[in-house]
């Protein structure tokens, strides 16, 4: 028997939950069915994919996960793309947005879109960039608003967004956030390379991912002092003010944060970029939002 998407989805769920019983509950299967899927997949690939006590991916399992996740996402995206053609939702505007992408211009456009179409069912979910992209690919959202730190002429590097249309909606200086008493807080500008040896907070869903800073600075630095999971930018700013490490933000968003100083990064020329992503067959509310953002 050759592997199929059902088996792959079961395998990924078991690997994520580190439990056959928890995976069965999440998928709505019996534990016996989950075990059969894994056994069939291991027989087909002629390799053990999971250890049992504790449940964890083997080396072969880790390699399969690298392929399985994007494959399953593409299958879900294909299903959602076809569903949009058969059952368009012209009265819905569901937005999935990264916190740093919700700039004043974006939020004004969202509010205006709702005001100009009183019958529109509008919603906003704040989440990480990857989750926002995935929400549009799978049909859970109509648009994604994402941000990141890139060279001024570069698009955002977004995994899985190949089949979505990207619209730049904002670009402004990127700033490093420093505690007010930090030795560099009095500077008017900073070079990114000068910050490579500093202590950083790894907050990939609430600030520019450190991988993007390493790429821009062409450095292996930017070591992690503190890991922050979540999208609450206020909590992140409080950690910076308390000395837990540095982070970045759009210069305008960082202007009024208490206990912090925002210093723009001028070398290399790296910017905080915001993009809107939508399917190739957008609904009329999405097109209206795009037009509002273009005029902003």
PDB file of C-alpha atoms in Angstrom:
ATOM      1  CA  UNK A   1       0.000   0.000   0.000  1.00  0.00           C
ATOM      2  CA  UNK A   2       1.366   3.445  -0.971  1.00  0.00           C
ATOM      3  CA  UNK A   3       1.291   6.335   1.459  1.00  0.00           C
ATOM      4  CA  UNK A   4      -1.714   8.628   1.269  1.00  0.00           C
ATOM      5  CA  UNK A   5      -2.663  12.007   2.700  1.00  0.00           C
ATOM      6  CA  UNK A   6      -4.721  10.441   5.498  1.00  0.00           C
ATOM      7  CA  UNK A   7      -1.713   8.486   6.728  1.00  0.00           C
ATOM      8  CA  UNK A   8       0.539  11.541   6.459  1.00  0.00           C
ATOM      9  CA  UNK A   9      -1.935  13.677   8.404  1.00  0.00           C
ATOM     10  CA  UNK A  10      -2.131  11.006  11.105  1.00  0.00           C
ATOM     11  CA  UNK A  11       1.665  10.803  11.289  1.00  0.00           C
ATOM     12  CA  UNK A  12       2.067  14.594  11.616  1.00  0.00           C
ATOM     13  CA  UNK A  13      -0.638  14.726  14.305  1.00  0.00           C
ATOM     14  CA  UNK A  14       1.009  11.959  16.343  1.00  0.00           C
ATOM     15  CA  UNK A  15       4.395  13.663  16.009  1.00  0.00           C
ATOM     16  CA  UNK A  16       2.929  17.017  17.107  1.00  0.00           C
ATOM     17  CA  UNK A  17       1.018  15.590  20.080  1.00  0.00           C
ATOM     18  CA  UNK A  18       3.740  13.079  21.045  1.00  0.00           C
ATOM     19  CA  UNK A  19       0.905  10.670  21.778  1.00  0.00           C
ATOM     20  CA  UNK A  20      -1.145   8.123  19.832  1.00  0.00           C
ATOM     21  CA  UNK A  21      -4.187   8.591  22.065  1.00  0.00           C
ATOM     22  CA  UNK A  22      -4.071  12.405  21.904  1.00  0.00           C
ATOM     23  CA  UNK A  23      -3.710  12.238  18.116  1.00  0.00           C
ATOM     24  CA  UNK A  24      -6.694   9.894  17.896  1.00  0.00           C
ATOM     25  CA  UNK A  25      -8.781  12.340  19.906  1.00  0.00           C
ATOM     26  CA  UNK A  26      -7.684  15.299  17.780  1.00  0.00           C
ATOM     27  CA  UNK A  27      -8.471  13.468  14.534  1.00  0.00           C
ATOM     28  CA  UNK A  28     -11.668  11.780  15.695  1.00  0.00           C
ATOM     29  CA  UNK A  29     -10.222   8.291  15.073  1.00  0.00           C
ATOM     30  CA  UNK A  30      -9.852   5.281  17.306  1.00  0.00           C
ATOM     31  CA  UNK A  31      -6.388   4.691  18.708  1.00  0.00           C
ATOM     32  CA  UNK A  32      -6.323   1.424  16.781  1.00  0.00           C
ATOM     33  CA  UNK A  33      -6.910   3.289  13.495  1.00  0.00           C
ATOM     34  CA  UNK A  34      -4.064   5.687  14.291  1.00  0.00           C
ATOM     35  CA  UNK A  35      -1.727   2.770  15.007  1.00  0.00           C
ATOM     36  CA  UNK A  36      -2.738   1.115  11.729  1.00  0.00           C
ATOM     37  CA  UNK A  37      -2.015   4.295   9.748  1.00  0.00           C
ATOM     38  CA  UNK A  38       1.453   4.599  11.272  1.00  0.00           C
ATOM     39  CA  UNK A  39       2.210   0.918  10.776  1.00  0.00           C
ATOM     40  CA  UNK A  40       1.145   1.081   7.118  1.00  0.00           C
ATOM     41  CA  UNK A  41       3.285   4.157   6.528  1.00  0.00           C
ATOM     42  CA  UNK A  42       6.325   2.563   8.167  1.00  0.00           C
ATOM     43  CA  UNK A  43       5.814  -0.614   6.121  1.00  0.00           C
ATOM     44  CA  UNK A  44       5.567   1.390   2.888  1.00  0.00           C
ATOM     45  CA  UNK A  45       8.715   3.408   3.613  1.00  0.00           C
ATOM     46  CA  UNK A  46      10.522   0.440   5.166  1.00  0.00           C
ATOM     47  CA  UNK A  47      11.699   2.563   8.087  1.00  0.00           C
ATOM     48  CA  UNK A  48      10.583   3.208  11.686  1.00  0.00           C
ATOM     49  CA  UNK A  49       9.145   6.724  11.848  1.00  0.00           C
ATOM     50  CA  UNK A  50       8.261   7.022  15.532  1.00  0.00           C
ATOM     51  CA  UNK A  51       9.692   5.693  18.758  1.00  0.00           C
ATOM     52  CA  UNK A  52       6.958   4.442  21.076  1.00  0.00           C
ATOM     53  CA  UNK A  53       8.190   5.122  24.606  1.00  0.00           C
ATOM     54  CA  UNK A  54       8.374   8.065  24.522  1.00  0.00           C
ATOM     55  CA  UNK A  55       6.560   8.866  21.278  1.00  0.00           C
ATOM     56  CA  UNK A  56       8.921  10.942  19.143  1.00  0.00           C
ATOM     57  CA  UNK A  57      10.034  11.072  15.496  1.00  0.00           C
ATOM     58  CA  UNK A  58      13.045   8.999  14.502  1.00  0.00           C
ATOM     59  CA  UNK A  59      15.633  10.439  12.124  1.00  0.00           C
ATOM     60  CA  UNK A  60      13.571   9.072   9.220  1.00  0.00           C
ATOM     61  CA  UNK A  61      10.450  10.523  10.833  1.00  0.00           C
ATOM     62  CA  UNK A  62      12.001  13.979  11.098  1.00  0.00           C
ATOM     63  CA  UNK A  63      12.919  13.829   7.417  1.00  0.00           C
ATOM     64  CA  UNK A  64       9.374  12.791   6.491  1.00  0.00           C
ATOM     65  CA  UNK A  65       7.932  15.661   8.558  1.00  0.00           C
ATOM     66  CA  UNK A  66       9.935  18.117   6.448  1.00  0.00           C
ATOM     67  CA  UNK A  67       8.046  16.869   3.383  1.00  0.00           C
ATOM     68  CA  UNK A  68       4.692  16.073   4.965  1.00  0.00           C
ATOM     69  CA  UNK A  69       3.856  19.492   6.408  1.00  0.00           C
ATOM     70  CA  UNK A  70       4.120  21.469   3.137  1.00  0.00           C
ATOM     71  CA  UNK A  71       2.447  18.629   1.202  1.00  0.00           C
ATOM     72  CA  UNK A  72      -0.571  18.626   3.503  1.00  0.00           C
ATOM     73  CA  UNK A  73      -0.762  22.411   3.448  1.00  0.00           C
ATOM     74  CA  UNK A  74      -0.748  22.379  -0.363  1.00  0.00           C
ATOM     75  CA  UNK A  75      -3.540  19.796  -0.387  1.00  0.00           C
ATOM     76  CA  UNK A  76      -5.609  21.908   2.003  1.00  0.00           C
ATOM     77  CA  UNK A  77      -4.873  24.999  -0.098  1.00  0.00           C
ATOM     78  CA  UNK A  78      -5.971  23.229  -3.290  1.00  0.00           C
ATOM     79  CA  UNK A  79      -9.213  22.156  -1.636  1.00  0.00           C
ATOM     80  CA  UNK A  80      -9.877  25.702  -0.401  1.00  0.00           C
ATOM     81  CA  UNK A  81      -9.037  27.231  -3.792  1.00  0.00           C
ATOM     82  CA  UNK A  82     -11.561  25.034  -5.574  1.00  0.00           C
ATOM     83  CA  UNK A  83     -14.153  25.689  -2.852  1.00  0.00           C
ATOM     84  CA  UNK A  84     -13.793  29.450  -3.410  1.00  0.00           C
ATOM     85  CA  UNK A  85     -14.748  28.979  -7.062  1.00  0.00           C
ATOM     86  CA  UNK A  86     -17.778  26.868  -6.181  1.00  0.00           C
ATOM     87  CA  UNK A  87     -18.933  28.747  -3.078  1.00  0.00           C
ATOM     88  CA  UNK A  88     -17.643  32.334  -3.005  1.00  0.00           C
ATOM     89  CA  UNK A  89     -18.345  34.338   0.149  1.00  0.00           C
ATOM     90  CA  UNK A  90     -18.953  37.884  -1.100  1.00  0.00           C
ATOM     91  CA  UNK A  91     -20.384  39.050   2.226  1.00  0.00           C
ATOM     92  CA  UNK A  92     -17.425  38.039   4.384  1.00  0.00           C
ATOM     93  CA  UNK A  93     -14.127  39.754   5.154  1.00  0.00           C
ATOM     94  CA  UNK A  94     -12.100  37.556   7.506  1.00  0.00           C
ATOM     95  CA  UNK A  95      -8.658  38.986   8.236  1.00  0.00           C
ATOM     96  CA  UNK A  96      -5.710  37.188   9.817  1.00  0.00           C
ATOM     97  CA  UNK A  97      -3.015  39.645  10.796  1.00  0.00           C
ATOM     98  CA  UNK A  98       0.381  39.685  12.445  1.00  0.00           C
ATOM     99  CA  UNK A  99       0.477  42.320  15.224  1.00  0.00           C
ATOM    100  CA  UNK A 100       3.233  44.367  13.596  1.00  0.00           C
ATOM    101  CA  UNK A 101       1.236  44.597  10.363  1.00  0.00           C
ATOM    102  CA  UNK A 102      -1.719  46.347  11.988  1.00  0.00           C
ATOM    103  CA  UNK A 103      -0.479  49.854  11.251  1.00  0.00           C
ATOM    104  CA  UNK A 104      -2.758  52.913  11.579  1.00  0.00           C
ATOM    105  CA  UNK A 105      -3.296  53.008   7.793  1.00  0.00           C
ATOM    106  CA  UNK A 106      -4.278  49.337   7.745  1.00  0.00           C
ATOM    107  CA  UNK A 107      -6.661  49.560  10.694  1.00  0.00           C
ATOM    108  CA  UNK A 108      -8.312  52.690   9.231  1.00  0.00           C
ATOM    109  CA  UNK A 109      -8.842  50.879   5.940  1.00  0.00           C
ATOM    110  CA  UNK A 110     -10.374  47.887   7.726  1.00  0.00           C
ATOM    111  CA  UNK A 111     -12.747  50.105   9.695  1.00  0.00           C
ATOM    112  CA  UNK A 112     -13.737  52.017   6.571  1.00  0.00           C
ATOM    113  CA  UNK A 113     -14.397  48.804   4.637  1.00  0.00           C
ATOM    114  CA  UNK A 114     -16.876  47.776   7.306  1.00  0.00           C
ATOM    115  CA  UNK A 115     -18.486  51.238   7.458  1.00  0.00           C
ATOM    116  CA  UNK A 116     -18.992  51.442   3.690  1.00  0.00           C
ATOM    117  CA  UNK A 117     -20.582  47.956   3.575  1.00  0.00           C
ATOM    118  CA  UNK A 118     -22.970  47.673   6.561  1.00  0.00           C
ATOM    119  CA  UNK A 119     -24.001  44.126   5.617  1.00  0.00           C
ATOM    120  CA  UNK A 120     -20.403  42.914   5.577  1.00  0.00           C
ATOM    121  CA  UNK A 121     -19.512  40.252   8.155  1.00  0.00           C
ATOM    122  CA  UNK A 122     -16.022  41.365   9.166  1.00  0.00           C
ATOM    123  CA  UNK A 123     -13.618  39.736  11.598  1.00  0.00           C
ATOM    124  CA  UNK A 124     -10.005  40.070  12.655  1.00  0.00           C
ATOM    125  CA  UNK A 125      -7.720  37.441  14.177  1.00  0.00           C
ATOM    126  CA  UNK A 126      -4.279  38.453  15.432  1.00  0.00           C
ATOM    127  CA  UNK A 127      -1.753  35.654  14.982  1.00  0.00           C
ATOM    128  CA  UNK A 128       1.746  34.859  13.798  1.00  0.00           C
ATOM    129  CA  UNK A 129       2.824  35.413  10.192  1.00  0.00           C
ATOM    130  CA  UNK A 130       2.905  31.723   9.286  1.00  0.00           C
ATOM    131  CA  UNK A 131      -0.508  31.153  10.829  1.00  0.00           C
ATOM    132  CA  UNK A 132      -1.936  34.148   8.938  1.00  0.00           C
ATOM    133  CA  UNK A 133      -0.646  32.839   5.606  1.00  0.00           C
ATOM    134  CA  UNK A 134      -1.937  29.360   6.368  1.00  0.00           C
ATOM    135  CA  UNK A 135      -5.371  30.758   7.258  1.00  0.00           C
ATOM    136  CA  UNK A 136      -5.727  32.277   3.780  1.00  0.00           C
ATOM    137  CA  UNK A 137      -4.364  29.203   2.025  1.00  0.00           C
ATOM    138  CA  UNK A 138      -6.865  26.937   3.761  1.00  0.00           C
ATOM    139  CA  UNK A 139      -9.864  29.279   3.425  1.00  0.00           C
ATOM    140  CA  UNK A 140     -10.143  30.201   7.108  1.00  0.00           C
ATOM    141  CA  UNK A 141      -9.383  33.830   6.235  1.00  0.00           C
ATOM    142  CA  UNK A 142      -9.842  35.998   3.147  1.00  0.00           C
ATOM    143  CA  UNK A 143      -6.712  38.113   3.580  1.00  0.00           C
ATOM    144  CA  UNK A 144      -3.508  37.984   5.586  1.00  0.00           C
ATOM    145  CA  UNK A 145      -1.635  41.025   6.832  1.00  0.00           C
ATOM    146  CA  UNK A 146       2.022  40.241   7.483  1.00  0.00           C
ATOM    147  CA  UNK A 147       5.189  42.177   8.205  1.00  0.00           C
ATOM    148  CA  UNK A 148       8.913  41.715   8.490  1.00  0.00           C
ATOM    149  CA  UNK A 149      12.369  43.253   8.173  1.00  0.00           C
ATOM    150  CA  UNK A 150      13.814  43.274   4.653  1.00  0.00           C
ATOM    151  CA  UNK A 151      15.938  45.337   2.307  1.00  0.00           C
ATOM    152  CA  UNK A 152      13.909  48.186   0.864  1.00  0.00           C
ATOM    153  CA  UNK A 153      13.458  46.540  -2.535  1.00  0.00           C
ATOM    154  CA  UNK A 154      12.824  42.966  -1.376  1.00  0.00           C
ATOM    155  CA  UNK A 155       9.502  41.171  -0.823  1.00  0.00           C
ATOM    156  CA  UNK A 156       8.869  39.423   2.470  1.00  0.00           C
ATOM    157  CA  UNK A 157      10.223  35.856   2.604  1.00  0.00           C
ATOM    158  CA  UNK A 158       7.030  33.936   3.379  1.00  0.00           C
ATOM    159  CA  UNK A 159       6.909  30.167   3.309  1.00  0.00           C
ATOM    160  CA  UNK A 160       3.868  28.698   1.542  1.00  0.00           C
ATOM    161  CA  UNK A 161       2.685  31.967  -0.032  1.00  0.00           C
ATOM    162  CA  UNK A 162       3.516  31.027  -3.641  1.00  0.00           C
ATOM    163  CA  UNK A 163      -0.140  30.764  -4.679  1.00  0.00           C
ATOM    164  CA  UNK A 164      -1.235  34.018  -3.054  1.00  0.00           C
ATOM    165  CA  UNK A 165      -1.142  37.548  -4.452  1.00  0.00           C
ATOM    166  CA  UNK A 166       0.944  40.002  -2.409  1.00  0.00           C
ATOM    167  CA  UNK A 167       0.264  43.732  -2.198  1.00  0.00           C
ATOM    168  CA  UNK A 168       2.762  46.047  -0.436  1.00  0.00           C
ATOM    169  CA  UNK A 169       0.775  48.291   1.907  1.00  0.00           C
ATOM    170  CA  UNK A 170       3.425  49.952   4.029  1.00  0.00           C
ATOM    171  CA  UNK A 171       7.127  50.537   4.421  1.00  0.00           C
ATOM    172  CA  UNK A 172       8.877  52.564   7.109  1.00  0.00           C
ATOM    173  CA  UNK A 173      12.159  52.620   9.022  1.00  0.00           C
ATOM    174  CA  UNK A 174      12.922  49.682  11.285  1.00  0.00           C
ATOM    175  CA  UNK A 175      13.998  50.563  14.799  1.00  0.00           C
ATOM    176  CA  UNK A 176      15.713  48.637  17.552  1.00  0.00           C
ATOM    177  CA  UNK A 177      14.000  48.896  20.949  1.00  0.00           C
ATOM    178  CA  UNK A 178      16.351  49.623  23.847  1.00  0.00           C
ATOM    179  CA  UNK A 179      15.749  50.145  27.568  1.00  0.00           C
ATOM    180  CA  UNK A 180      15.858  53.872  28.289  1.00  0.00           C
ATOM    181  CA  UNK A 181      19.064  53.396  30.342  1.00  0.00           C
ATOM    182  CA  UNK A 182      20.860  51.362  27.663  1.00  0.00           C
ATOM    183  CA  UNK A 183      24.309  52.758  26.651  1.00  0.00           C
ATOM    184  CA  UNK A 184      23.146  53.088  23.022  1.00  0.00           C
ATOM    185  CA  UNK A 185      19.827  54.744  23.855  1.00  0.00           C
ATOM    186  CA  UNK A 186      21.268  58.206  23.209  1.00  0.00           C
ATOM    187  CA  UNK A 187      22.253  57.446  19.625  1.00  0.00           C
ATOM    188  CA  UNK A 188      20.242  58.962  16.769  1.00  0.00           C
ATOM    189  CA  UNK A 189      20.879  55.993  14.439  1.00  0.00           C
ATOM    190  CA  UNK A 190      22.458  52.552  14.674  1.00  0.00           C
ATOM    191  CA  UNK A 191      24.189  50.097  12.373  1.00  0.00           C
ATOM    192  CA  UNK A 192      22.626  46.642  12.475  1.00  0.00           C
ATOM    193  CA  UNK A 193      26.045  44.969  12.504  1.00  0.00           C
ATOM    194  CA  UNK A 194      26.896  46.825  15.747  1.00  0.00           C
ATOM    195  CA  UNK A 195      24.008  44.998  17.437  1.00  0.00           C
ATOM    196  CA  UNK A 196      24.945  41.466  16.366  1.00  0.00           C
ATOM    197  CA  UNK A 197      26.692  40.719  19.680  1.00  0.00           C
ATOM    198  CA  UNK A 198      23.853  42.144  21.815  1.00  0.00           C
ATOM    199  CA  UNK A 199      21.406  40.043  23.792  1.00  0.00           C
ATOM    200  CA  UNK A 200      18.163  39.574  21.830  1.00  0.00           C
ATOM    201  CA  UNK A 201      14.643  38.385  22.539  1.00  0.00           C
ATOM    202  CA  UNK A 202      13.523  35.771  20.040  1.00  0.00           C
ATOM    203  CA  UNK A 203       9.893  36.764  19.374  1.00  0.00           C
ATOM    204  CA  UNK A 204       9.152  35.562  15.829  1.00  0.00           C
ATOM    205  CA  UNK A 205       5.409  36.310  15.987  1.00  0.00           C
ATOM    206  CA  UNK A 206       5.656  39.719  17.659  1.00  0.00           C
ATOM    207  CA  UNK A 207       8.788  41.239  16.086  1.00  0.00           C
ATOM    208  CA  UNK A 208      11.104  40.790  13.128  1.00  0.00           C
ATOM    209  CA  UNK A 209      12.411  37.190  13.191  1.00  0.00           C
ATOM    210  CA  UNK A 210      16.072  37.074  14.159  1.00  0.00           C
ATOM    211  CA  UNK A 211      16.802  35.070  11.008  1.00  0.00           C
ATOM    212  CA  UNK A 212      15.809  38.131   8.960  1.00  0.00           C
ATOM    213  CA  UNK A 213      18.185  40.326  10.964  1.00  0.00           C
ATOM    214  CA  UNK A 214      21.033  37.831  10.517  1.00  0.00           C
ATOM    215  CA  UNK A 215      20.380  37.778   6.772  1.00  0.00           C
ATOM    216  CA  UNK A 216      20.308  41.582   6.513  1.00  0.00           C
ATOM    217  CA  UNK A 217      23.483  41.989   8.580  1.00  0.00           C
ATOM    218  CA  UNK A 218      25.186  38.973   6.967  1.00  0.00           C
ATOM    219  CA  UNK A 219      26.072  37.819  10.447  1.00  0.00           C
ATOM    220  CA  UNK A 220      25.737  34.671  12.541  1.00  0.00           C
ATOM    221  CA  UNK A 221      25.164  36.797  15.632  1.00  0.00           C
ATOM    222  CA  UNK A 222      21.926  38.009  17.226  1.00  0.00           C
ATOM    223  CA  UNK A 223      22.079  35.355  19.934  1.00  0.00           C
ATOM    224  CA  UNK A 224      18.936  34.518  21.852  1.00  0.00           C
ATOM    225  CA  UNK A 225      18.854  35.741  25.448  1.00  0.00           C
ATOM    226  CA  UNK A 226      15.124  35.191  25.971  1.00  0.00           C
ATOM    227  CA  UNK A 227      12.429  33.371  23.997  1.00  0.00           C
ATOM    228  CA  UNK A 228       8.991  34.966  23.708  1.00  0.00           C
ATOM    229  CA  UNK A 229       6.064  33.009  22.308  1.00  0.00           C
ATOM    230  CA  UNK A 230       2.922  34.879  21.340  1.00  0.00           C
ATOM    231  CA  UNK A 231       1.699  38.041  19.648  1.00  0.00           C
ATOM    232  CA  UNK A 232       1.345  40.441  22.603  1.00  0.00           C
ATOM    233  CA  UNK A 233       3.639  43.316  21.652  1.00  0.00           C
ATOM    234  CA  UNK A 234       2.995  45.127  24.946  1.00  0.00           C
ATOM    235  CA  UNK A 235       4.316  42.168  26.925  1.00  0.00           C
ATOM    236  CA  UNK A 236       7.345  42.068  24.649  1.00  0.00           C
ATOM    237  CA  UNK A 237       8.041  45.770  25.179  1.00  0.00           C
ATOM    238  CA  UNK A 238       7.846  45.318  28.953  1.00  0.00           C
ATOM    239  CA  UNK A 239      10.495  42.584  28.737  1.00  0.00           C
ATOM    240  CA  UNK A 240      12.769  44.885  26.745  1.00  0.00           C
ATOM    241  CA  UNK A 241      12.277  47.703  29.267  1.00  0.00           C
ATOM    242  CA  UNK A 242      13.165  45.275  32.067  1.00  0.00           C
ATOM    243  CA  UNK A 243      16.456  44.361  30.373  1.00  0.00           C
ATOM    244  CA  UNK A 244      15.578  40.888  29.080  1.00  0.00           C
ATOM    245  CA  UNK A 245      17.017  41.667  25.642  1.00  0.00           C
ATOM    246  CA  UNK A 246      16.519  43.752  22.515  1.00  0.00           C
ATOM    247  CA  UNK A 247      13.894  43.546  19.787  1.00  0.00           C
ATOM    248  CA  UNK A 248      12.735  45.525  16.763  1.00  0.00           C
ATOM    249  CA  UNK A 249       9.587  47.322  15.650  1.00  0.00           C
ATOM    250  CA  UNK A 250       8.395  49.791  13.061  1.00  0.00           C
ATOM    251  CA  UNK A 251       9.674  53.223  14.106  1.00  0.00           C
ATOM    252  CA  UNK A 252       6.170  54.747  14.294  1.00  0.00           C
ATOM    253  CA  UNK A 253       4.835  51.906  16.445  1.00  0.00           C
ATOM    254  CA  UNK A 254       7.689  52.254  18.928  1.00  0.00           C
ATOM    255  CA  UNK A 255       7.477  55.995  19.484  1.00  0.00           C
ATOM    256  CA  UNK A 256       5.343  56.040  22.641  1.00  0.00           C
ATOM    257  CA  UNK A 257       6.338  52.844  24.454  1.00  0.00           C
ATOM    258  CA  UNK A 258       7.078  53.639  28.126  1.00  0.00           C
ATOM    259  CA  UNK A 259      10.570  52.940  29.436  1.00  0.00           C
ATOM    260  CA  UNK A 260      11.942  52.355  25.929  1.00  0.00           C
ATOM    261  CA  UNK A 261      13.941  54.220  23.324  1.00  0.00           C
ATOM    262  CA  UNK A 262      13.494  53.439  19.630  1.00  0.00           C
ATOM    263  CA  UNK A 263      16.575  54.059  17.496  1.00  0.00           C
ATOM    264  CA  UNK A 264      16.261  53.672  13.700  1.00  0.00           C
ATOM    265  CA  UNK A 265      18.595  51.286  11.892  1.00  0.00           C
ATOM    266  CA  UNK A 266      20.200  53.062   8.951  1.00  0.00           C
ATOM    267  CA  UNK A 267      22.877  50.600   7.801  1.00  0.00           C
ATOM    268  CA  UNK A 268      22.142  48.460   5.901  1.00  0.00           C
ATOM    269  CA  UNK A 269      19.004  50.079   4.514  1.00  0.00           C
ATOM    270  CA  UNK A 270      16.509  47.727   6.088  1.00  0.00           C
ATOM    271  CA  UNK A 271      12.833  48.553   6.462  1.00  0.00           C
ATOM    272  CA  UNK A 272       9.739  47.339   8.266  1.00  0.00           C
ATOM    273  CA  UNK A 273       7.546  46.146   5.404  1.00  0.00           C
ATOM    274  CA  UNK A 274       3.840  45.296   5.529  1.00  0.00           C
ATOM    275  CA  UNK A 275       2.062  43.228   2.885  1.00  0.00           C
ATOM    276  CA  UNK A 276      -1.501  42.090   2.277  1.00  0.00           C
ATOM    277  CA  UNK A 277      -1.916  38.577   0.855  1.00  0.00           C
ATOM    278  CA  UNK A 278      -5.073  37.305  -0.795  1.00  0.00           C
ATOM    279  CA  UNK A 279      -6.121  34.373  -3.021  1.00  0.00           C
ATOM    280  CA  UNK A 280      -5.824  34.628  -6.792  1.00  0.00           C
ATOM    281  CA  UNK A 281      -9.638  34.805  -6.986  1.00  0.00           C
ATOM    282  CA  UNK A 282     -10.459  37.419  -4.336  1.00  0.00           C
ATOM    283  CA  UNK A 283     -14.008  38.313  -3.340  1.00  0.00           C
ATOM    284  CA  UNK A 284     -15.413  41.814  -3.830  1.00  0.00           C
ATOM    285  CA  UNK A 285     -14.817  42.823  -0.152  1.00  0.00           C
ATOM    286  CA  UNK A 286     -11.156  41.885  -0.543  1.00  0.00           C
ATOM    287  CA  UNK A 287     -10.836  43.936  -3.730  1.00  0.00           C
ATOM    288  CA  UNK A 288     -12.502  46.895  -1.998  1.00  0.00           C
ATOM    289  CA  UNK A 289     -10.047  46.606   0.900  1.00  0.00           C
ATOM    290  CA  UNK A 290      -7.129  46.468  -1.538  1.00  0.00           C
ATOM    291  CA  UNK A 291      -8.379  49.642  -3.212  1.00  0.00           C
ATOM    292  CA  UNK A 292      -8.753  51.414   0.139  1.00  0.00           C
ATOM    293  CA  UNK A 293      -5.188  50.491   1.072  1.00  0.00           C
ATOM    294  CA  UNK A 294      -3.858  51.650  -2.293  1.00  0.00           C
ATOM    295  CA  UNK A 295      -5.480  55.045  -1.737  1.00  0.00           C
ATOM    296  CA  UNK A 296      -4.249  55.325   1.859  1.00  0.00           C
TER     297      UNK A 296
END
